[in-house]
PDB file of C-alpha atoms and ligand atoms in Angstrom:
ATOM      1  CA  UNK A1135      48.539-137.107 -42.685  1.00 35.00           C
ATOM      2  CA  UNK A1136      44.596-137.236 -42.250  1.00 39.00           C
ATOM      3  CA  UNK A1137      44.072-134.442 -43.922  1.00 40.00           C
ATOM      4  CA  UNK A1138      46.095-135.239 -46.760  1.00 36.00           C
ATOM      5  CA  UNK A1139      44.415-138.343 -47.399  1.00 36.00           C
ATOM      6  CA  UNK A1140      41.139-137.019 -47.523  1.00 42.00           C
ATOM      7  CA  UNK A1141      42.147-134.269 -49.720  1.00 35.00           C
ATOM      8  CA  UNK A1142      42.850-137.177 -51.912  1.00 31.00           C
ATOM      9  CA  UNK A1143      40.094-138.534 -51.628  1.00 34.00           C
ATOM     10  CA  UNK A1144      38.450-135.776 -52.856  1.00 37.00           C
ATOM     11  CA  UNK A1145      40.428-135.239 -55.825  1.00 30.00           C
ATOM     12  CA  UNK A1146      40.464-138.990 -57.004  1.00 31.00           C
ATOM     13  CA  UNK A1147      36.536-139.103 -56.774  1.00 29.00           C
ATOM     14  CA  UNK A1148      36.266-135.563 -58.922  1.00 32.00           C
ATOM     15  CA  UNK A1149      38.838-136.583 -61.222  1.00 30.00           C
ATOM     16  CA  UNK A1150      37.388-136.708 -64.567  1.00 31.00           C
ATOM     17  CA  UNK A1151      37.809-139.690 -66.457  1.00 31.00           C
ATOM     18  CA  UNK A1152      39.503-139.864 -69.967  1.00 32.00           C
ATOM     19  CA  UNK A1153      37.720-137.933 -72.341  1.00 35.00           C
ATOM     20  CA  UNK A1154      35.878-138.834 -75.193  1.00 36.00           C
ATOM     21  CA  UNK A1155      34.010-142.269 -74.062  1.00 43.00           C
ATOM     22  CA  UNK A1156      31.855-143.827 -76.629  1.00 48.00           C
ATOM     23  CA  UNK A1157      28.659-143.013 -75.403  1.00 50.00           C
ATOM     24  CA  UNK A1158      25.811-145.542 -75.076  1.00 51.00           C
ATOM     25  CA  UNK A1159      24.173-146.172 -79.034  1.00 48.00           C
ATOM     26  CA  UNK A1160      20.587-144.660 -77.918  1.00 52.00           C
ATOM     27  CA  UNK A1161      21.965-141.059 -77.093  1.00 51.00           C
ATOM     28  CA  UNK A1162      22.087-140.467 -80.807  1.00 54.00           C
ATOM     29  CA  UNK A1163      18.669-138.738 -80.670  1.00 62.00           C
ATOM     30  CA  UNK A1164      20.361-136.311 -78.489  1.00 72.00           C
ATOM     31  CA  UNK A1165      21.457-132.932 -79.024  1.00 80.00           C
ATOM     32  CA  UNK A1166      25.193-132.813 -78.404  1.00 83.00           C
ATOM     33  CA  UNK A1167      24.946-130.212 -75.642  1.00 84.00           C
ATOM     34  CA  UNK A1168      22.533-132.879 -73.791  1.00 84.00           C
ATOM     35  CA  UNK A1169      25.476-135.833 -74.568  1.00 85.00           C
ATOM     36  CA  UNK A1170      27.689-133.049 -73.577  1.00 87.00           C
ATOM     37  CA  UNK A1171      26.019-132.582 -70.136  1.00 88.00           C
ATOM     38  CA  UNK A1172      25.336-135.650 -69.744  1.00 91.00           C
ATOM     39  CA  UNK A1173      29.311-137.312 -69.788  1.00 89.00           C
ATOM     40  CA  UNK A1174      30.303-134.228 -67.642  1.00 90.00           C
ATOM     41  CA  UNK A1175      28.128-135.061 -64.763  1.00 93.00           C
ATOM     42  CA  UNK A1176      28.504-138.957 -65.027  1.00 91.00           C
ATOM     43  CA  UNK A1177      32.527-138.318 -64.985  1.00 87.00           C
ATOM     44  CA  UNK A1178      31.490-135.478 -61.972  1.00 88.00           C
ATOM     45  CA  UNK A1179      29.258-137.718 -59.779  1.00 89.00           C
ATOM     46  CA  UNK A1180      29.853-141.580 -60.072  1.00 86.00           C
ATOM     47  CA  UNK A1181      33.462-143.290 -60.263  1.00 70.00           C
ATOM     48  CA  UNK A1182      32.652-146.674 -62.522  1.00 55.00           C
ATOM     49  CA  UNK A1183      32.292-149.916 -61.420  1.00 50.00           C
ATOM     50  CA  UNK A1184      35.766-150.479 -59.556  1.00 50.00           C
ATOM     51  CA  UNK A1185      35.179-154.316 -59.381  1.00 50.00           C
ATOM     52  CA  UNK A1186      35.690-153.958 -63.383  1.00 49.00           C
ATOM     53  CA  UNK A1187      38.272-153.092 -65.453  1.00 46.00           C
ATOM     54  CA  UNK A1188      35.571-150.765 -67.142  1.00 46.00           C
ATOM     55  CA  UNK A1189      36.567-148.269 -64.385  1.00 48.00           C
ATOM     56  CA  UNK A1190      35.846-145.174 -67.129  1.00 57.00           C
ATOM     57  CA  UNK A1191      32.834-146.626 -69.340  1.00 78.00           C
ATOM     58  CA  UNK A1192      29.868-144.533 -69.781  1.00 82.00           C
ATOM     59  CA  UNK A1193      27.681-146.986 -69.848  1.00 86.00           C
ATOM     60  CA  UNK A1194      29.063-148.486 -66.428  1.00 86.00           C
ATOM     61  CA  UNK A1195      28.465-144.836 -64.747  1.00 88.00           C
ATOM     62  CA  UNK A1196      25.183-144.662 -65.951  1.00 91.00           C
ATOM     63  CA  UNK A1197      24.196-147.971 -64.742  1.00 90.00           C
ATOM     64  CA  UNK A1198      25.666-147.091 -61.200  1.00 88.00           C
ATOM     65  CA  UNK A1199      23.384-143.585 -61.397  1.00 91.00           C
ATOM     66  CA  UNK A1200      20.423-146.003 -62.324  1.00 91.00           C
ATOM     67  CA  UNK A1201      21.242-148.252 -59.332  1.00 87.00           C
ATOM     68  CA  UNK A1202      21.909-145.500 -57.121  1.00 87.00           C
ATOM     69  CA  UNK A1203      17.699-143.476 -57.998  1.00 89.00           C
ATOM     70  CA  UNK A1204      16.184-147.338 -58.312  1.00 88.00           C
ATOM     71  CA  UNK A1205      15.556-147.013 -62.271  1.00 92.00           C
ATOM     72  CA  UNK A1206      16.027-150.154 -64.287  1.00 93.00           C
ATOM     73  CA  UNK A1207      20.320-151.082 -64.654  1.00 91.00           C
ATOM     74  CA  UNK A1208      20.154-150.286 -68.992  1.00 91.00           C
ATOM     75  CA  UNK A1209      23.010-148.196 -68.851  1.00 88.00           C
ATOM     76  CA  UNK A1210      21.048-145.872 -71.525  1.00 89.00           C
ATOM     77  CA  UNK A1211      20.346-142.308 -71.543  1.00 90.00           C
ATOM     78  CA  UNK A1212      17.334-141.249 -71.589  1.00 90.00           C
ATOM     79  CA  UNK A1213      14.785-138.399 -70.905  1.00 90.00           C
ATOM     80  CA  UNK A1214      13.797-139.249 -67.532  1.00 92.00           C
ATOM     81  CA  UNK A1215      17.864-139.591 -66.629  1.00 92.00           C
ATOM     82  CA  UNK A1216      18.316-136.243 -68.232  1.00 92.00           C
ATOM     83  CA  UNK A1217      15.563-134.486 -66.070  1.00 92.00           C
ATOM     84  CA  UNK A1218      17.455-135.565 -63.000  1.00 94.00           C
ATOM     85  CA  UNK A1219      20.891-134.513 -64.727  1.00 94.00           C
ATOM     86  CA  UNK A1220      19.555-131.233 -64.588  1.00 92.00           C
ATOM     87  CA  UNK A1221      18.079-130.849 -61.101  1.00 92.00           C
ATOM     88  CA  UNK A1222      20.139-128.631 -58.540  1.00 92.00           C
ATOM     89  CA  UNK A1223      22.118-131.139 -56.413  1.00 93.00           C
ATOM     90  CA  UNK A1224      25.101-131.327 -53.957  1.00 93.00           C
ATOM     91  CA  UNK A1225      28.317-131.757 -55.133  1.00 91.00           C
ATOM     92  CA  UNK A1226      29.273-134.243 -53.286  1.00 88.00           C
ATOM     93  CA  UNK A1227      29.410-137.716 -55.329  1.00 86.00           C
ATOM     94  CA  UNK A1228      27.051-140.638 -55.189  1.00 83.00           C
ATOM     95  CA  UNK A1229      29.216-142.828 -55.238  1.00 66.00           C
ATOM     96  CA  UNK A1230      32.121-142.823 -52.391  1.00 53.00           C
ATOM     97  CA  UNK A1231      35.085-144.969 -52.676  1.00 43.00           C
ATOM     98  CA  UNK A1232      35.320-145.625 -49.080  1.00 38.00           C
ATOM     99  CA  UNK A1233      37.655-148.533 -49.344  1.00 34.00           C
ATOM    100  CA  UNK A1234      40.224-145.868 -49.833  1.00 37.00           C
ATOM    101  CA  UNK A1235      39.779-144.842 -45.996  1.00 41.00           C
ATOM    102  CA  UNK A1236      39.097-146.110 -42.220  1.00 47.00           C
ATOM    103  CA  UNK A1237      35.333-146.963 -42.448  1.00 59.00           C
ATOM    104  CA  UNK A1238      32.721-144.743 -40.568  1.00 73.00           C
ATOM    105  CA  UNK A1239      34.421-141.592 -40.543  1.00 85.00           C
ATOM    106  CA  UNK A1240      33.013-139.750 -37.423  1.00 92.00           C
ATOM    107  CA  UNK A1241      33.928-136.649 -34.944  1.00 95.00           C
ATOM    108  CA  UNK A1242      35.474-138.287 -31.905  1.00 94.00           C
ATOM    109  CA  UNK A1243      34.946-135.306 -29.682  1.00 96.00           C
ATOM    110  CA  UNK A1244      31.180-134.694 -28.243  1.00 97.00           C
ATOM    111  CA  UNK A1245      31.825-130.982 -28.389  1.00 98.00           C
ATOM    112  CA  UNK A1246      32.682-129.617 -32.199  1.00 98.00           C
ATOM    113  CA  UNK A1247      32.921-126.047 -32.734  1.00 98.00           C
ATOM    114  CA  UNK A1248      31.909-124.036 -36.006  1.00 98.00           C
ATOM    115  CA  UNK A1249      32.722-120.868 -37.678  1.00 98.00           C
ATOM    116  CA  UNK A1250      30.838-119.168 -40.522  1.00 98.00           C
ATOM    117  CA  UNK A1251      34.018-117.518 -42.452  1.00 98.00           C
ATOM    118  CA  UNK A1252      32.337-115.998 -45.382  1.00 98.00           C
ATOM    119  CA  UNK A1253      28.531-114.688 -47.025  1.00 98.00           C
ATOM    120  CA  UNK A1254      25.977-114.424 -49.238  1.00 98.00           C
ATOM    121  CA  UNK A1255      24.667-111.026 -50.566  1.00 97.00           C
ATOM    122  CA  UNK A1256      21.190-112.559 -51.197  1.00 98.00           C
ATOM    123  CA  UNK A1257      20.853-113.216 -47.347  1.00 98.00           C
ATOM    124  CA  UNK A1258      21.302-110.962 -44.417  1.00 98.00           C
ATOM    125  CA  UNK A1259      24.076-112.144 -42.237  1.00 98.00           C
ATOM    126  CA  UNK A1260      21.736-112.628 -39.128  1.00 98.00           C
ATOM    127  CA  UNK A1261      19.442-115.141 -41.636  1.00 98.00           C
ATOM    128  CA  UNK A1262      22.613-117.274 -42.422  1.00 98.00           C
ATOM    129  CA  UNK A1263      23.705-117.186 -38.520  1.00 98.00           C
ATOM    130  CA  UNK A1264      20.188-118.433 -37.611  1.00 98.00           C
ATOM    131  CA  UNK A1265      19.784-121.221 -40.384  1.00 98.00           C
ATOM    132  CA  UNK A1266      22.962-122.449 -39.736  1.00 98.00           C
ATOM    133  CA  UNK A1267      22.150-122.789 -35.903  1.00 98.00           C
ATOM    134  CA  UNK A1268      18.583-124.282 -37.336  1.00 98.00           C
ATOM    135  CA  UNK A1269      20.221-126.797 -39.579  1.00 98.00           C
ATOM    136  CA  UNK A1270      23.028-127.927 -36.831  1.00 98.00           C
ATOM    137  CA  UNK A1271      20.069-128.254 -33.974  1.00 98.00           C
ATOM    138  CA  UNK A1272      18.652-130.516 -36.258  1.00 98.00           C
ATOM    139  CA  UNK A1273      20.922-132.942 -36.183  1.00 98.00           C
ATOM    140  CA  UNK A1274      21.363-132.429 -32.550  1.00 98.00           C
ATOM    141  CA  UNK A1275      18.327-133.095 -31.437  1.00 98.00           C
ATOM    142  CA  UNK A1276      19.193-136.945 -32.662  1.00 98.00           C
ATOM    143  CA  UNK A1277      22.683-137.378 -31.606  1.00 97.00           C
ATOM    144  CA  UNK A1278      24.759-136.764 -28.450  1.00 97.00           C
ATOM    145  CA  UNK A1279      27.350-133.997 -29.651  1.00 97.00           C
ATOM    146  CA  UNK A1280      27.454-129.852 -29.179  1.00 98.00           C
ATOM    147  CA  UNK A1281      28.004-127.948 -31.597  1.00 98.00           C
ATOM    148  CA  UNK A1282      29.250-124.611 -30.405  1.00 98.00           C
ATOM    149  CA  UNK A1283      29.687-121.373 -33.091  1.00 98.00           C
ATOM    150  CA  UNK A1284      33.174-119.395 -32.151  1.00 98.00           C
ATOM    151  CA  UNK A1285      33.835-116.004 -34.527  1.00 97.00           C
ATOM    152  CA  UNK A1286      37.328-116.516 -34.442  1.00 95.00           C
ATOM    153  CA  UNK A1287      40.231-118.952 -34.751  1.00 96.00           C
ATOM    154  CA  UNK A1288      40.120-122.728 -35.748  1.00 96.00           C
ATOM    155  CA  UNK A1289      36.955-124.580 -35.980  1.00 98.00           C
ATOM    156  CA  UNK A1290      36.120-128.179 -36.699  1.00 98.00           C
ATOM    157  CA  UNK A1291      33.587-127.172 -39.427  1.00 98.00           C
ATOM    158  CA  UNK A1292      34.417-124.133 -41.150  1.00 98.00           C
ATOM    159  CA  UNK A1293      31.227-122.264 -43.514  1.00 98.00           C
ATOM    160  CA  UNK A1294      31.272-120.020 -46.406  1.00 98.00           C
ATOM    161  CA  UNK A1295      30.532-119.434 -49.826  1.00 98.00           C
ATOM    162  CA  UNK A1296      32.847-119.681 -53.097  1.00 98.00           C
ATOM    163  CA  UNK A1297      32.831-119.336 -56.867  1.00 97.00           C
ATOM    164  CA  UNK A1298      34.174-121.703 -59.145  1.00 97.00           C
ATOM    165  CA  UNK A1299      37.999-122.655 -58.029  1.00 97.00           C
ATOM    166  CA  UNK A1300      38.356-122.279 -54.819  1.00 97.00           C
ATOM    167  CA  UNK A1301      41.533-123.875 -54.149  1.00 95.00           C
ATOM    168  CA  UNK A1302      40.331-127.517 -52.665  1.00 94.00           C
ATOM    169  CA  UNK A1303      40.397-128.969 -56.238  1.00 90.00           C
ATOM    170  CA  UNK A1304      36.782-129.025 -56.789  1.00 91.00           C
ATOM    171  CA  UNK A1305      35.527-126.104 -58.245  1.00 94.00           C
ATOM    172  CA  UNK A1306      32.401-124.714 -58.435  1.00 95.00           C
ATOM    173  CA  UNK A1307      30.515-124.663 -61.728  1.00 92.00           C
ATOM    174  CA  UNK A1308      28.283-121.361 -61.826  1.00 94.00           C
ATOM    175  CA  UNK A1309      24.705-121.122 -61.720  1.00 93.00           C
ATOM    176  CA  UNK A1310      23.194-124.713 -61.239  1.00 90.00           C
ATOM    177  CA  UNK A1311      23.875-128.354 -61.389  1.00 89.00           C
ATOM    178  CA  UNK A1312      26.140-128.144 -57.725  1.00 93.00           C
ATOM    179  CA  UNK A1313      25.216-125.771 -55.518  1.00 96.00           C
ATOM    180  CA  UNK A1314      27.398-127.107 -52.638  1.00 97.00           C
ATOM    181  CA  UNK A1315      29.466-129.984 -51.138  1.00 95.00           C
ATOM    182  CA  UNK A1316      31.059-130.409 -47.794  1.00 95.00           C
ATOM    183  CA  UNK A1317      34.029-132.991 -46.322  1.00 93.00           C
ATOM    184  CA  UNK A1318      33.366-135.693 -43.983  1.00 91.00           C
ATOM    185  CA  UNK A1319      34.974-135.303 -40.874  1.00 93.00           C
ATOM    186  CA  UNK A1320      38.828-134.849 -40.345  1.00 92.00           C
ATOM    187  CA  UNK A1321      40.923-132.704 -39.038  1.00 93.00           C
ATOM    188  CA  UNK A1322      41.649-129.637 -41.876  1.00 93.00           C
ATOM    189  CA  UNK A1323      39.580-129.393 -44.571  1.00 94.00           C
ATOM    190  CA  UNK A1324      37.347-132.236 -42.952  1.00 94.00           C
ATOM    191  CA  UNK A1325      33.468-131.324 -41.965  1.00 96.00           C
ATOM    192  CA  UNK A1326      34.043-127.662 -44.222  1.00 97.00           C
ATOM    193  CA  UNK A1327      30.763-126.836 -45.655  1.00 98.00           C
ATOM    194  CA  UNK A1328      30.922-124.585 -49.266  1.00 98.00           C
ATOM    195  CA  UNK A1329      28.115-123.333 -51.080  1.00 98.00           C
ATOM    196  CA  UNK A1330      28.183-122.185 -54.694  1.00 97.00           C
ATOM    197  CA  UNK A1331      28.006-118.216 -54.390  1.00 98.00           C
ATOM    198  CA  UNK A1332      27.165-118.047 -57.718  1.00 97.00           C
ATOM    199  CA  UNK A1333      23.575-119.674 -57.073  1.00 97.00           C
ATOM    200  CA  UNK A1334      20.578-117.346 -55.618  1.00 96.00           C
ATOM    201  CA  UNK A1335      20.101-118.292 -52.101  1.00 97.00           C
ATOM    202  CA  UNK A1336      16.573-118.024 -50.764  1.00 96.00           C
ATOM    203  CA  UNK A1337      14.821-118.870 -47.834  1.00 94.00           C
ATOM    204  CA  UNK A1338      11.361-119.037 -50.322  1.00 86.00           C
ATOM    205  CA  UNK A1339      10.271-122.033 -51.756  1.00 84.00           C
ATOM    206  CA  UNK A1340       9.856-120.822 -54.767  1.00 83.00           C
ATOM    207  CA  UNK A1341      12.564-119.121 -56.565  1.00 88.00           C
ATOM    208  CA  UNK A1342      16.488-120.038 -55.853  1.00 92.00           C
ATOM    209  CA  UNK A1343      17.988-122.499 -53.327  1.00 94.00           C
ATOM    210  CA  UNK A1344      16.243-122.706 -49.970  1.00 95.00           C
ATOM    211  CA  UNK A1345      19.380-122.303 -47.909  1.00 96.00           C
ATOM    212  CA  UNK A1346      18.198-124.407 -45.100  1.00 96.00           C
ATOM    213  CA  UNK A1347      17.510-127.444 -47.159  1.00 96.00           C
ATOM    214  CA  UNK A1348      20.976-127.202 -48.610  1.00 96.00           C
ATOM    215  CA  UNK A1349      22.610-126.020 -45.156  1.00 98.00           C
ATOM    216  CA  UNK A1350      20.947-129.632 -43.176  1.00 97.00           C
ATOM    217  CA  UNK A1351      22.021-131.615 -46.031  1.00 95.00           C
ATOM    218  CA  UNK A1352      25.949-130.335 -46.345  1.00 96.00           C
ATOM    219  CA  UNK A1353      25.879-130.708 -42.543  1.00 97.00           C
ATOM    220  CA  UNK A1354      24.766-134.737 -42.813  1.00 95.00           C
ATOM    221  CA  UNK A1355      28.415-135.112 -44.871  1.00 93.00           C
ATOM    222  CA  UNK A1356      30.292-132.857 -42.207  1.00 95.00           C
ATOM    223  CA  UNK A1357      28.993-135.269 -39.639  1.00 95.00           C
ATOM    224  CA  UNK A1358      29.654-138.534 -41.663  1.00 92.00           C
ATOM    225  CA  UNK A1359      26.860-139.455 -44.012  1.00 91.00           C
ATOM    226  CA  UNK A1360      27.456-139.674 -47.474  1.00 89.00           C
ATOM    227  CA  UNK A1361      24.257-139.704 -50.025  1.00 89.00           C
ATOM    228  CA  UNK A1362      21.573-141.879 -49.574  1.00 88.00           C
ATOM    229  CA  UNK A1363      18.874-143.431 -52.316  1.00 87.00           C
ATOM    230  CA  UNK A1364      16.057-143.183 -50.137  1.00 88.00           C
ATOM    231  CA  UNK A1365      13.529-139.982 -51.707  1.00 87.00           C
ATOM    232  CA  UNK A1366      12.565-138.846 -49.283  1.00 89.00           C
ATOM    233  CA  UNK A1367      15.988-138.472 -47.088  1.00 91.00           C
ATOM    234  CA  UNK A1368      17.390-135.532 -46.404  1.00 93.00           C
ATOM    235  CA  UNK A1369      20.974-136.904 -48.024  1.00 91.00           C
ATOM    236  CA  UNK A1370      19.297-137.398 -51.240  1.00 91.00           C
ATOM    237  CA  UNK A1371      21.989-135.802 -53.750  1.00 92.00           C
ATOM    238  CA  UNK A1372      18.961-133.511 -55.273  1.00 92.00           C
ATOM    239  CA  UNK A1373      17.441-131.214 -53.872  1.00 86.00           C
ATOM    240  CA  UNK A1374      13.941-130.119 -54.023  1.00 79.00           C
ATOM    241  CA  UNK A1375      12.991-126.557 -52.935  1.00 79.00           C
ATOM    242  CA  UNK A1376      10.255-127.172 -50.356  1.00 81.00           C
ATOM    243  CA  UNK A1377       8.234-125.372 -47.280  1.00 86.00           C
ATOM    244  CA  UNK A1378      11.087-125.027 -44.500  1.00 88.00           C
ATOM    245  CA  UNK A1379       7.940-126.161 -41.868  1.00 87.00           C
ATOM    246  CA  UNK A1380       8.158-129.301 -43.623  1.00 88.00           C
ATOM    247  CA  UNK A1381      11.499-129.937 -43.058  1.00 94.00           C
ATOM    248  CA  UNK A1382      12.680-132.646 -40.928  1.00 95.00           C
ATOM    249  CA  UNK A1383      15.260-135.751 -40.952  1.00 96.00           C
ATOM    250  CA  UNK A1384      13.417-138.604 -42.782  1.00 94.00           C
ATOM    251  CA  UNK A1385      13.962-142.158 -40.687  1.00 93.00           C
ATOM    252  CA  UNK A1386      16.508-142.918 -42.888  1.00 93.00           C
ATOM    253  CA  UNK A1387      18.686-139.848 -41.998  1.00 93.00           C
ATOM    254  CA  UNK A1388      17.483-140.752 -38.192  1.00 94.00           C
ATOM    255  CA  UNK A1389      19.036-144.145 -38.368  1.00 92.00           C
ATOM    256  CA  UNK A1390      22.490-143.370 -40.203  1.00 91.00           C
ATOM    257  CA  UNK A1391      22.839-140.696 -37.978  1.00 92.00           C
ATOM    258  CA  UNK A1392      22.659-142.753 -34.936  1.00 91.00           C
ATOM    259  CA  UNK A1393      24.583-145.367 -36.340  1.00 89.00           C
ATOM    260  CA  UNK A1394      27.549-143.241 -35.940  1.00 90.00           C
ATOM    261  CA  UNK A1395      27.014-141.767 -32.939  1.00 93.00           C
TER     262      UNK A1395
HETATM  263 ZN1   ZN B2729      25.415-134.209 -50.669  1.00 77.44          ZN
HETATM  264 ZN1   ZN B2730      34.902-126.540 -51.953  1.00 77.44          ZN
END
């Protein structure tokens, strides 16, 4: 039963809209490929303002995106808007309808197990193993609960990499734009990490997607955070290739974290 509802909450918050909203007067400048790209990922990543009847308006999604990286609320596109529009991100959406479930979804269990299922060819196998272990000890080192890797059977948190539809009704969309999502805990599909196959995986901080980064961020959702506004916050929705050294859990991350458990 669970599981079934969070499937569904998974579909209603990547179900697109209805096609063909006006768009706001000032994207007329645009090209139609940016207006184009622009609708998709409003429809992709934020859900309307559900307090209105303007559930599906543009301009209401855009506002929420504007709310959500602390720009002013003028439900315009613009160039700045666009520049984040096309920054590699997760694919998990800003906006959450959480009324739709309990509150503070969390593992109940101190002891969760994982399995990595699938693999990259632009990583060895032993570099995925021992970034995944990385990422997980990262949020251990804050919170009470084991996480323990088993190569066979069920798992609570099940890894791996797909292209484009891979059968939980939120497909992947090729090089770029989401590079990942993951499922906040639950039994099933709950706390299962994917990443995009399609993008180049890296552990540089140059070229590609630094694996890590994406790997300690997909593992915040799988333990119960959803996206936070905060820049500097590991569950910021973009992602920013940086030096793995640098990488830690921002306050921010420290205190939802420990909220939950
Ligand atoms: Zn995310
Ligand atoms: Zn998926």
């Amino acid at each position: 039963m669970a599981a079934a509802q969070l499937t569904l909450l998974w579909a209603v918050c990547l179900l697109p809209g209805p096609l063909a909203l006006p768009l706001p007067p000032d994207a007329a400048n645009m090209s139609q490929l940016q207006r184009k790209q622009a609708q998709d990922y409003l429809e992709k990543f934020y859900s309307g303002d559900s307090k209105t009847k303007e559930i599906s308006s543009l301009a209401a999604k855009l506002k929420e995106m504007q709310n959500f990286f602390g720009l002013p609320l003028t439900g315009k596109l613009n160039p700045h808007i666009m520049e984040i529009m096309q920054k590699p991100r997760c694919g998990v959406p800003d906006v959450l309808k959480y009324s739709l479930f309990p509150n503070k979804l969390k593992w109940l269990s101190k002891d969760i197990t994982y399995r990595i299922v699938s693999y990259t060819s632009d990583l060895s196998r032993r570099t995925v193993d021992k970034i995944v272990e990385k990422a997980f000890s990262m949020w251990h080192e804050q919170i009470p609960l084991n996480f323990r890797r088993v190569r066979m059977g069920p798992a609570d948190i099940i890894i791996s990499f797909e292209t484009k539809d891979h059968g939980d009704g939120s497909p992947f969309d090729g090089p770029g734009n989401a590079v990942a999502h993951a499922f906040g805990p639950g039994p099933g599909l709950g706390g299962d990490v994917h990443f995009d196959n399609d993008e180049y995986w890296t552990v540089s901080n140059e070229i590609g997607i630094n694996f890590l980064y994406a790997a300690v961020h997909e593992l915040g959702h799988s333990l119960g955070l959803s996206h936070s506004s905060v820049p500097d916050a590991v569950m910021y929705p973009t992602y920013e290739n940086g030096d793995e050294a640098n990488l830690k859990l921002s306050e921010d991350d420290i205190k939802g974290i420990q909220k939950l458990y």
